């Protein structure tokens, strides 16, 4: 392990529980350490943290333990055990995030579980460096904590944020059959979803919306007359849940043909009859500009429009436009469920966007639901960056 000196300011931020060390807080001397080298961070002659560095990243250092620790494997074991134990009660939901990066004190690592299959997602060079250890330890600790077999293990190192670390993409099947893992299925809260665990978006599903999707129960009330529009639907996280809650019909819209194929499989897996769904491959804006139908519930769950602060103003306009168009598709008394997964957009800014969208449509709304990411994606108080998801339910008022 090498020692990296950090500034007083960085040491003070770390002492408050913020686990990132920015490149302008460190004076690296040549030769630079290799990407992902595990190290100690030192300030004023004291080792203040243990973690890893990437000289090619703006976030140069990430801390995995306070003070000096000599054995990375020991830290990995501790972190996995602690975060898996924290999720003990969550396995009954059928799928869950078992470890959420900084929020579980292991920056750069995500571990997800889908009814038997475990996914390891590595987003940083430091986690890439310990993947051989993780591939061994994760199934061992999973089986120990949950007393269940790890029937599949896949490493996903293909998220776009790896580019910020200067890293290439790859995926690896460690346990299981690759072709079966592309044709996966799992249950979440009683709904069956199809998933491609090797090539699908994220690690195969958007687990973070679990609690927000539960708000559909109250919006639908087992009323078969209810018509739902699921915009940016991916594998049908919202729409299939709406059908399970008793909605009569769902229109699923996504620009990705692979996503819509998963929706179709999900319909079959749940035994929902085909006449309860329509699947539309379209850009969401094009669909909303051309479609004039109205729905009892419109869900709009787009990708993050604001990927950096630089394009924030433009992206906020795009959110406003999308929400105005979506609002027009909501029946009087109906509900718009609208989401933003952009970390750079605060709760207040998102509410402002919605207020502008609804008032420009010369309408009024009651805020009937406010949610965030599900509790297996905890927010670490000392790292606001761990809070990203916003979900708001708006009821269309007549006045
Ligand atoms: C955050 S994910 C949606 C997750 C999904 N609602 C769920 O509950 O699992 C965003 C989705 O939007 C789709 N998408 C991205 N840009 C789009 C666009 N311009 N038009 C339509 N779909 C788009 C992506 O293919 C992706 O499936």
Short mmCIF file of C-alpha atoms and ligand atoms in Angstrom, two decimals:
data_model
loop_
_atom_site.label_atom_id
_atom_site.label_comp_id
_atom_site.label_asym_id
_atom_site.label_seq_id
_atom_site.Cartn_x
_atom_site.Cartn_y
_atom_site.Cartn_z
CA UNK A 1 0.00 0.00 0.00
CA UNK A 2 1.27 3.46 -0.88
CA UNK A 3 0.66 6.69 1.07
CA UNK A 4 -1.04 9.70 -0.58
CA UNK A 5 -0.83 13.08 1.18
CA UNK A 6 -4.11 15.05 1.12
CA UNK A 7 -4.91 18.67 2.03
CA UNK A 8 -6.20 19.80 5.44
CA UNK A 9 -9.49 20.73 3.79
CA UNK A 10 -9.88 17.27 2.31
CA UNK A 11 -9.04 15.62 5.65
CA UNK A 12 -11.65 17.82 7.36
CA UNK A 13 -14.32 16.85 4.80
CA UNK A 14 -13.41 13.20 5.23
CA UNK A 15 -13.74 13.54 9.01
CA UNK A 16 -17.32 14.67 8.37
CA UNK A 17 -18.03 11.47 6.45
CA UNK A 18 -17.59 12.61 2.85
CA UNK A 19 -15.67 9.79 1.18
CA UNK A 20 -14.27 11.53 -1.94
CA UNK A 21 -10.90 13.18 -2.34
CA UNK A 22 -10.83 15.54 -5.32
CA UNK A 23 -7.78 15.83 -7.57
CA UNK A 24 -7.19 19.48 -6.56
CA UNK A 25 -6.83 18.36 -2.91
CA UNK A 26 -3.79 16.18 -3.62
CA UNK A 27 -0.26 16.87 -4.84
CA UNK A 28 0.66 13.66 -6.64
CA UNK A 29 4.31 13.21 -7.46
CA UNK A 30 5.59 11.28 -10.47
CA UNK A 31 5.57 8.42 -11.18
CA UNK A 32 1.80 8.46 -10.61
CA UNK A 33 0.31 5.36 -9.00
CA UNK A 34 -1.52 2.98 -11.33
CA UNK A 35 -5.29 3.44 -11.71
CA UNK A 36 -7.07 1.72 -8.84
CA UNK A 37 -4.08 1.34 -6.51
CA UNK A 38 -5.22 0.80 -2.92
CA UNK A 39 -3.57 3.25 -0.54
CA UNK A 40 -3.56 5.18 2.71
CA UNK A 41 -4.50 8.86 2.75
CA UNK A 42 -2.29 10.92 5.02
CA UNK A 43 -2.60 14.41 6.47
CA UNK A 44 -0.14 16.12 8.80
CA UNK A 45 1.71 12.86 9.47
CA UNK A 46 -1.43 10.87 10.34
CA UNK A 47 -3.13 8.21 8.21
CA UNK A 48 -6.72 9.46 8.06
CA UNK A 49 -8.23 6.91 5.69
CA UNK A 50 -7.74 3.79 3.61
CA UNK A 51 -9.03 3.56 0.06
CA UNK A 52 -7.89 3.71 -3.52
CA UNK A 53 -6.75 6.24 -6.13
CA UNK A 54 -7.23 6.91 -9.79
CA UNK A 55 -4.96 9.67 -11.12
CA UNK A 56 -7.17 9.89 -14.27
CA UNK A 57 -10.31 10.82 -12.37
CA UNK A 58 -11.54 14.15 -10.99
CA UNK A 59 -12.49 12.16 -7.89
CA UNK A 60 -8.92 11.08 -7.36
CA UNK A 61 -9.41 9.15 -4.15
CA UNK A 62 -12.25 7.19 -2.60
CA UNK A 63 -12.15 6.20 1.04
CA UNK A 64 -13.43 2.80 2.16
CA UNK A 65 -12.37 2.97 5.81
CA UNK A 66 -11.37 5.67 8.27
CA UNK A 67 -7.81 5.47 9.60
CA UNK A 68 -5.22 2.89 8.66
CA UNK A 69 -6.25 -0.57 7.55
CA UNK A 70 -3.69 -3.02 6.19
CA UNK A 71 -5.80 -5.66 4.44
CA UNK A 72 -8.27 -4.62 1.71
CA UNK A 73 -9.89 -8.07 1.70
CA UNK A 74 -10.73 -7.70 5.38
CA UNK A 75 -12.50 -4.37 4.63
CA UNK A 76 -14.43 -5.90 1.71
CA UNK A 77 -15.63 -8.74 3.93
CA UNK A 78 -16.72 -6.32 6.64
CA UNK A 79 -18.58 -4.03 4.25
CA UNK A 80 -20.38 -6.88 2.45
CA UNK A 81 -21.39 -8.51 5.71
CA UNK A 82 -22.67 -5.25 7.20
CA UNK A 83 -24.66 -4.17 4.16
CA UNK A 84 -26.12 -7.63 3.48
CA UNK A 85 -27.19 -7.89 7.12
CA UNK A 86 -28.86 -4.48 6.85
CA UNK A 87 -30.96 -5.89 3.94
CA UNK A 88 -32.07 -9.05 5.74
CA UNK A 89 -35.75 -8.16 5.72
CA UNK A 90 -35.69 -6.94 2.12
CA UNK A 91 -35.18 -10.29 0.42
CA UNK A 92 -38.86 -11.07 0.83
CA UNK A 93 -39.50 -8.51 -1.93
CA UNK A 94 -37.88 -10.88 -4.45
CA UNK A 95 -35.14 -8.53 -5.67
CA UNK A 96 -33.06 -5.90 -3.91
CA UNK A 97 -29.91 -3.83 -3.98
CA UNK A 98 -27.62 -5.49 -1.45
CA UNK A 99 -24.85 -2.91 -1.44
CA UNK A 100 -25.08 0.68 -2.63
CA UNK A 101 -21.63 2.13 -3.15
CA UNK A 102 -20.77 5.14 -0.97
CA UNK A 103 -23.97 4.74 1.07
CA UNK A 104 -22.66 1.35 2.24
CA UNK A 105 -19.07 2.65 2.59
CA UNK A 106 -17.74 0.83 -0.47
CA UNK A 107 -17.54 3.53 -3.14
CA UNK A 108 -17.67 2.24 -6.71
CA UNK A 109 -19.38 -1.07 -5.92
CA UNK A 110 -23.01 -2.09 -6.36
CA UNK A 111 -24.35 -5.55 -5.54
CA UNK A 112 -27.87 -6.45 -6.68
CA UNK A 113 -29.90 -9.62 -6.14
CA UNK A 114 -32.64 -10.88 -8.45
CA UNK A 115 -34.44 -13.97 -7.14
CA UNK A 116 -31.31 -16.16 -7.17
CA UNK A 117 -28.90 -14.22 -9.39
CA UNK A 118 -26.32 -11.85 -7.90
CA UNK A 119 -24.89 -8.96 -9.94
CA UNK A 120 -21.66 -7.16 -9.06
CA UNK A 121 -21.34 -3.76 -10.73
CA UNK A 122 -17.93 -2.11 -10.71
CA UNK A 123 -17.85 1.59 -11.50
CA UNK A 124 -14.27 2.47 -10.52
CA UNK A 125 -10.69 1.37 -11.09
CA UNK A 126 -10.27 0.60 -7.38
CA UNK A 127 -13.16 -1.88 -7.46
CA UNK A 128 -11.89 -3.39 -10.73
CA UNK A 129 -8.61 -4.04 -8.88
CA UNK A 130 -10.33 -6.19 -6.24
CA UNK A 131 -12.80 -7.98 -8.53
CA UNK A 132 -11.02 -11.34 -8.18
CA UNK A 133 -11.51 -11.09 -4.39
CA UNK A 134 -15.13 -9.95 -4.76
CA UNK A 135 -16.00 -12.79 -7.14
CA UNK A 136 -14.88 -15.20 -4.41
CA UNK A 137 -16.22 -13.38 -1.35
CA UNK A 138 -19.62 -12.10 -2.54
CA UNK A 139 -21.23 -15.56 -3.08
CA UNK A 140 -19.68 -16.82 0.15
CA UNK A 141 -21.08 -13.97 2.28
CA UNK A 142 -24.38 -13.94 0.39
CA UNK A 143 -24.94 -17.63 1.18
CA UNK A 144 -23.84 -17.15 4.79
CA UNK A 145 -26.11 -14.16 5.51
CA UNK A 146 -29.19 -15.15 3.54
CA UNK A 147 -28.92 -18.95 3.76
CA UNK A 148 -29.72 -19.13 0.03
CA UNK A 149 -27.76 -20.34 -2.90
CA UNK A 150 -26.15 -17.89 -5.31
CA UNK A 151 -27.31 -19.55 -8.53
CA UNK A 152 -25.78 -16.98 -10.86
CA UNK A 153 -23.03 -14.38 -10.50
CA UNK A 154 -22.37 -11.74 -13.14
CA UNK A 155 -19.85 -8.90 -13.11
CA UNK A 156 -21.13 -5.81 -14.93
CA UNK A 157 -18.43 -3.24 -15.63
CA UNK A 158 -20.22 -1.39 -18.41
CA UNK A 159 -21.91 1.69 -16.97
CA UNK A 160 -21.29 5.01 -18.71
CA UNK A 161 -19.80 6.58 -15.55
CA UNK A 162 -16.72 4.38 -16.04
CA UNK A 163 -15.70 6.81 -18.79
CA UNK A 164 -15.09 9.45 -16.11
CA UNK A 165 -12.55 7.02 -14.62
CA UNK A 166 -10.93 6.37 -18.02
CA UNK A 167 -12.04 2.73 -17.88
CA UNK A 168 -13.12 0.31 -20.60
CA UNK A 169 -16.30 -1.73 -20.37
CA UNK A 170 -16.63 -5.47 -19.86
CA UNK A 171 -19.01 -8.04 -18.43
CA UNK A 172 -18.18 -11.49 -17.06
CA UNK A 173 -20.28 -14.45 -16.05
CA UNK A 174 -18.71 -16.02 -12.96
CA UNK A 175 -21.43 -18.52 -12.00
CA UNK A 176 -24.18 -19.73 -14.32
CA UNK A 177 -24.95 -20.11 -17.96
CA UNK A 178 -24.55 -16.96 -20.07
CA UNK A 179 -27.43 -17.64 -22.43
CA UNK A 180 -29.81 -18.37 -19.52
CA UNK A 181 -28.69 -15.14 -17.83
CA UNK A 182 -29.65 -13.09 -20.90
CA UNK A 183 -33.15 -14.63 -20.65
CA UNK A 184 -33.59 -14.03 -16.91
CA UNK A 185 -36.73 -13.48 -14.87
CA UNK A 186 -37.36 -12.44 -11.31
CA UNK A 187 -40.17 -11.44 -9.01
CA UNK A 188 -40.53 -8.10 -7.30
CA UNK A 189 -43.42 -7.55 -4.92
CA UNK A 190 -45.49 -10.20 -6.65
CA UNK A 191 -44.89 -9.07 -10.24
CA UNK A 192 -42.74 -11.14 -12.59
CA UNK A 193 -40.27 -9.24 -14.75
CA UNK A 194 -38.08 -10.41 -17.61
CA UNK A 195 -34.44 -9.30 -17.46
CA UNK A 196 -31.26 -9.59 -19.46
CA UNK A 197 -28.65 -9.69 -16.70
CA UNK A 198 -25.74 -9.43 -19.13
CA UNK A 199 -26.79 -6.76 -21.64
CA UNK A 200 -29.82 -5.10 -20.01
CA UNK A 201 -29.86 -1.52 -18.70
CA UNK A 202 -28.39 -0.92 -15.21
CA UNK A 203 -27.92 -4.42 -13.75
CA UNK A 204 -31.13 -5.64 -15.40
CA UNK A 205 -33.83 -3.55 -13.75
CA UNK A 206 -34.57 -0.24 -12.02
CA UNK A 207 -34.78 -1.51 -8.46
CA UNK A 208 -34.75 2.02 -7.03
CA UNK A 209 -38.43 2.66 -7.91
CA UNK A 210 -39.82 -0.21 -5.81
CA UNK A 211 -41.57 1.86 -3.14
CA UNK A 212 -42.75 4.48 -5.64
CA UNK A 213 -44.39 1.80 -7.82
CA UNK A 214 -46.38 0.75 -4.76
CA UNK A 215 -48.18 4.12 -5.00
CA UNK A 216 -49.99 2.69 -8.05
CA UNK A 217 -52.19 0.61 -5.74
CA UNK A 218 -53.93 3.72 -4.46
CA UNK A 219 -54.04 5.33 -7.91
CA UNK A 220 -55.72 2.31 -9.51
CA UNK A 221 -57.83 0.83 -6.70
CA UNK A 222 -58.38 -2.44 -8.63
CA UNK A 223 -60.49 -0.48 -11.13
CA UNK A 224 -60.49 -2.28 -14.47
CA UNK A 225 -61.72 0.86 -16.19
CA UNK A 226 -58.41 2.56 -15.41
CA UNK A 227 -56.14 3.20 -18.40
CA UNK A 228 -52.42 3.74 -17.78
CA UNK A 229 -49.66 5.24 -19.93
CA UNK A 230 -46.14 4.04 -19.01
CA UNK A 231 -43.65 6.39 -20.67
CA UNK A 232 -39.97 5.38 -20.85
CA UNK A 233 -41.13 2.02 -19.58
CA UNK A 234 -37.96 -0.12 -19.97
CA UNK A 235 -39.07 -3.66 -18.97
CA UNK A 236 -42.42 -2.43 -17.64
CA UNK A 237 -41.55 -1.79 -14.00
CA UNK A 238 -44.55 0.52 -13.61
CA UNK A 239 -46.95 -0.77 -16.25
CA UNK A 240 -46.81 -4.44 -15.27
CA UNK A 241 -47.29 -3.41 -11.66
CA UNK A 242 -50.32 -1.35 -12.75
CA UNK A 243 -51.82 -4.43 -14.43
CA UNK A 244 -51.16 -6.41 -11.26
CA UNK A 245 -52.98 -3.68 -9.30
CA UNK A 246 -55.99 -4.26 -11.54
CA UNK A 247 -55.70 -1.59 -14.24
CA UNK A 248 -57.64 -2.49 -17.36
CA UNK A 249 -55.08 -1.41 -19.95
CA UNK A 250 -51.51 -0.13 -20.17
CA UNK A 251 -49.77 1.57 -23.11
CA UNK A 252 -46.01 0.99 -22.82
CA UNK A 253 -43.68 3.43 -24.64
CA UNK A 254 -39.91 3.22 -24.99
CA UNK A 255 -37.43 3.95 -27.76
CA UNK A 256 -35.61 0.66 -27.15
CA UNK A 257 -36.80 -2.46 -28.97
CA UNK A 258 -34.92 -4.65 -26.44
CA UNK A 259 -36.82 -2.99 -23.60
CA UNK A 260 -40.18 -3.61 -25.25
CA UNK A 261 -39.29 -7.27 -25.88
CA UNK A 262 -38.82 -7.55 -22.10
CA UNK A 263 -42.26 -5.99 -21.56
CA UNK A 264 -43.81 -8.60 -23.88
CA UNK A 265 -42.07 -11.40 -21.98
CA UNK A 266 -43.23 -9.88 -18.70
CA UNK A 267 -46.84 -9.92 -19.95
CA UNK A 268 -46.51 -13.64 -20.66
CA UNK A 269 -44.71 -14.42 -17.39
CA UNK A 270 -47.57 -12.84 -15.42
CA UNK A 271 -50.27 -14.43 -17.58
CA UNK A 272 -51.70 -11.00 -18.50
CA UNK A 273 -53.80 -11.22 -21.64
CA UNK A 274 -52.39 -9.35 -24.65
CA UNK A 275 -55.50 -7.18 -25.07
CA UNK A 276 -54.63 -5.40 -21.80
CA UNK A 277 -51.49 -3.87 -23.31
CA UNK A 278 -50.20 -1.90 -26.25
CA UNK A 279 -46.47 -1.66 -26.82
CA UNK A 280 -45.15 1.35 -28.74
CA UNK A 281 -41.56 1.82 -29.91
CA UNK A 282 -41.12 5.58 -30.11
CA UNK A 283 -39.23 8.57 -28.91
CA UNK A 284 -41.26 9.80 -25.95
CA UNK A 285 -41.54 13.37 -27.26
CA UNK A 286 -42.70 12.18 -30.70
CA UNK A 287 -45.27 9.90 -29.08
CA UNK A 288 -46.64 12.66 -26.88
CA UNK A 289 -46.80 15.18 -29.74
CA UNK A 290 -48.80 12.79 -31.92
CA UNK A 291 -50.96 10.85 -29.41
CA UNK A 292 -54.13 12.62 -28.30
CA UNK A 293 -55.62 9.97 -25.98
CA UNK A 294 -56.04 10.65 -22.27
CA UNK A 295 -55.31 8.25 -19.41
CA UNK A 296 -56.23 7.85 -15.75
CA UNK A 297 -52.59 7.45 -14.78
CA UNK A 298 -49.57 8.66 -16.75
CA UNK A 299 -46.14 7.57 -15.52
CA UNK A 300 -43.11 9.34 -16.91
CA UNK A 301 -39.77 7.93 -15.81
CA UNK A 302 -37.12 9.27 -18.22
CA UNK A 303 -33.36 8.73 -18.13
CA UNK A 304 -31.25 11.36 -16.32
CA UNK A 305 -31.39 14.48 -18.52
CA UNK A 306 -28.87 16.38 -16.37
CA UNK A 307 -25.62 14.44 -16.52
CA UNK A 308 -23.55 17.46 -15.45
CA UNK A 309 -24.17 20.92 -14.03
CA UNK A 310 -22.97 22.48 -17.30
CA UNK A 311 -26.10 21.46 -19.19
CA UNK A 312 -28.50 21.90 -16.29
CA UNK A 313 -30.52 24.87 -17.60
CA UNK A 314 -31.16 23.15 -20.94
CA UNK A 315 -32.04 19.87 -19.25
CA UNK A 316 -34.50 21.55 -16.87
CA UNK A 317 -36.27 22.92 -19.95
CA UNK A 318 -36.44 19.37 -21.36
CA UNK A 319 -38.01 18.13 -18.10
CA UNK A 320 -40.53 20.97 -18.29
CA UNK A 321 -41.44 20.16 -21.87
CA UNK A 322 -41.78 16.44 -21.13
CA UNK A 323 -44.00 17.13 -18.13
CA UNK A 324 -46.18 19.61 -20.04
CA UNK A 325 -46.73 17.08 -22.82
CA UNK A 326 -47.37 14.28 -20.32
CA UNK A 327 -49.80 16.44 -18.34
CA UNK A 328 -51.97 16.90 -21.45
CA UNK A 329 -52.46 13.13 -21.57
CA UNK A 330 -53.89 12.99 -18.00
CA UNK A 331 -57.70 12.87 -17.63
CA UNK A 332 -59.41 15.35 -15.30
CA UNK A 333 -59.08 13.88 -11.81
CA UNK A 334 -56.34 11.56 -13.08
CA UNK A 335 -52.75 11.32 -11.95
CA UNK A 336 -49.33 12.15 -13.34
CA UNK A 337 -46.51 10.19 -11.71
CA UNK A 338 -43.33 11.89 -12.75
CA UNK A 339 -39.70 11.09 -11.94
CA UNK A 340 -36.21 12.48 -12.23
CA UNK A 341 -33.14 10.39 -11.52
CA UNK A 342 -30.72 13.29 -12.13
CA UNK A 343 -28.60 13.86 -9.04
CA UNK A 344 -27.90 17.41 -10.26
CA UNK A 345 -31.59 18.36 -10.04
CA UNK A 346 -32.59 19.05 -6.44
CA UNK A 347 -36.03 18.22 -5.01
CA UNK A 348 -36.87 21.94 -4.97
CA UNK A 349 -35.78 22.42 -8.59
CA UNK A 350 -37.85 19.45 -9.72
CA UNK A 351 -40.93 20.77 -7.90
CA UNK A 352 -40.31 24.12 -9.62
CA UNK A 353 -40.15 22.42 -13.02
CA UNK A 354 -43.47 20.69 -12.28
CA UNK A 355 -45.09 23.87 -11.03
CA UNK A 356 -44.01 25.69 -14.21
CA UNK A 357 -45.21 22.83 -16.41
CA UNK A 358 -48.64 22.61 -14.80
CA UNK A 359 -49.20 26.37 -14.57
CA UNK A 360 -48.18 26.88 -18.22
CA UNK A 361 -50.86 24.30 -19.03
CA UNK A 362 -53.26 26.64 -17.14
CA UNK A 363 -54.06 23.92 -14.63
CA UNK A 364 -53.74 23.06 -10.95
CA UNK A 365 -52.64 19.95 -9.14
CA UNK A 366 -52.54 18.42 -5.70
CA UNK A 367 -49.27 16.80 -4.74
CA UNK A 368 -50.56 13.38 -3.71
CA UNK A 369 -47.27 11.51 -3.53
CA UNK A 370 -43.59 12.31 -2.98
CA UNK A 371 -40.99 9.60 -3.00
CA UNK A 372 -37.33 8.94 -3.48
CA UNK A 373 -35.17 5.89 -4.06
CA UNK A 374 -36.19 2.70 -2.23
CA UNK A 375 -34.65 1.94 1.16
CA UNK A 376 -32.16 -0.57 -0.28
CA UNK A 377 -30.58 2.52 -1.96
CA UNK A 378 -30.01 4.43 1.30
CA UNK A 379 -28.95 8.06 1.41
CA UNK A 380 -25.78 8.71 3.41
CA UNK A 381 -26.43 11.94 5.30
CA UNK A 382 -22.82 13.08 4.94
CA UNK A 383 -22.89 12.53 1.14
CA UNK A 384 -25.77 14.36 -0.56
CA UNK A 385 -24.56 12.79 -3.81
CA UNK A 386 -26.17 9.52 -2.69
CA UNK A 387 -29.67 11.06 -3.02
CA UNK A 388 -30.70 11.21 -6.66
CA UNK A 389 -34.23 9.91 -7.31
CA UNK A 390 -37.33 12.07 -7.13
CA UNK A 391 -40.84 10.79 -7.77
CA UNK A 392 -43.90 13.01 -7.53
CA UNK A 393 -47.58 12.12 -7.91
CA UNK A 394 -49.81 14.98 -9.12
CA UNK A 395 -53.61 14.78 -9.19
CA UNK A 396 -55.23 16.89 -11.92
CA UNK A 397 -57.76 19.28 -10.40
CA UNK A 398 -60.80 20.83 -11.93
CA UNK A 399 -61.34 24.40 -10.76
C1 LIG B 1 -35.01 5.39 -16.13
S1 LIG B 1 -35.31 4.24 -17.40
C2 LIG B 1 -36.96 3.78 -17.13
C3 LIG B 1 -37.19 2.74 -16.09
C4 LIG B 1 -38.55 2.15 -16.13
N1 LIG B 1 -39.59 3.13 -16.11
C5 LIG B 1 -38.73 1.15 -15.00
O1 LIG B 1 -39.58 1.38 -14.14
O2 LIG B 1 -38.00 0.18 -14.97
C6 LIG B 1 -35.42 5.23 -18.83
C7 LIG B 1 -35.95 4.53 -20.07
O3 LIG B 1 -36.17 5.53 -21.05
C8 LIG B 1 -35.85 5.02 -22.32
N2 LIG B 1 -35.58 6.21 -23.15
C9 LIG B 1 -34.50 7.02 -23.13
N3 LIG B 1 -34.67 8.06 -23.95
C10 LIG B 1 -35.91 7.89 -24.52
C11 LIG B 1 -36.64 8.64 -25.45
N4 LIG B 1 -36.18 9.79 -25.96
N5 LIG B 1 -37.85 8.19 -25.82
C12 LIG B 1 -38.35 7.04 -25.31
N6 LIG B 1 -37.69 6.29 -24.40
C13 LIG B 1 -36.48 6.72 -24.00
C14 LIG B 1 -34.69 4.10 -22.08
O4 LIG B 1 -34.63 3.13 -23.13
C15 LIG B 1 -35.04 3.51 -20.71
O5 LIG B 1 -35.74 2.30 -20.89
#
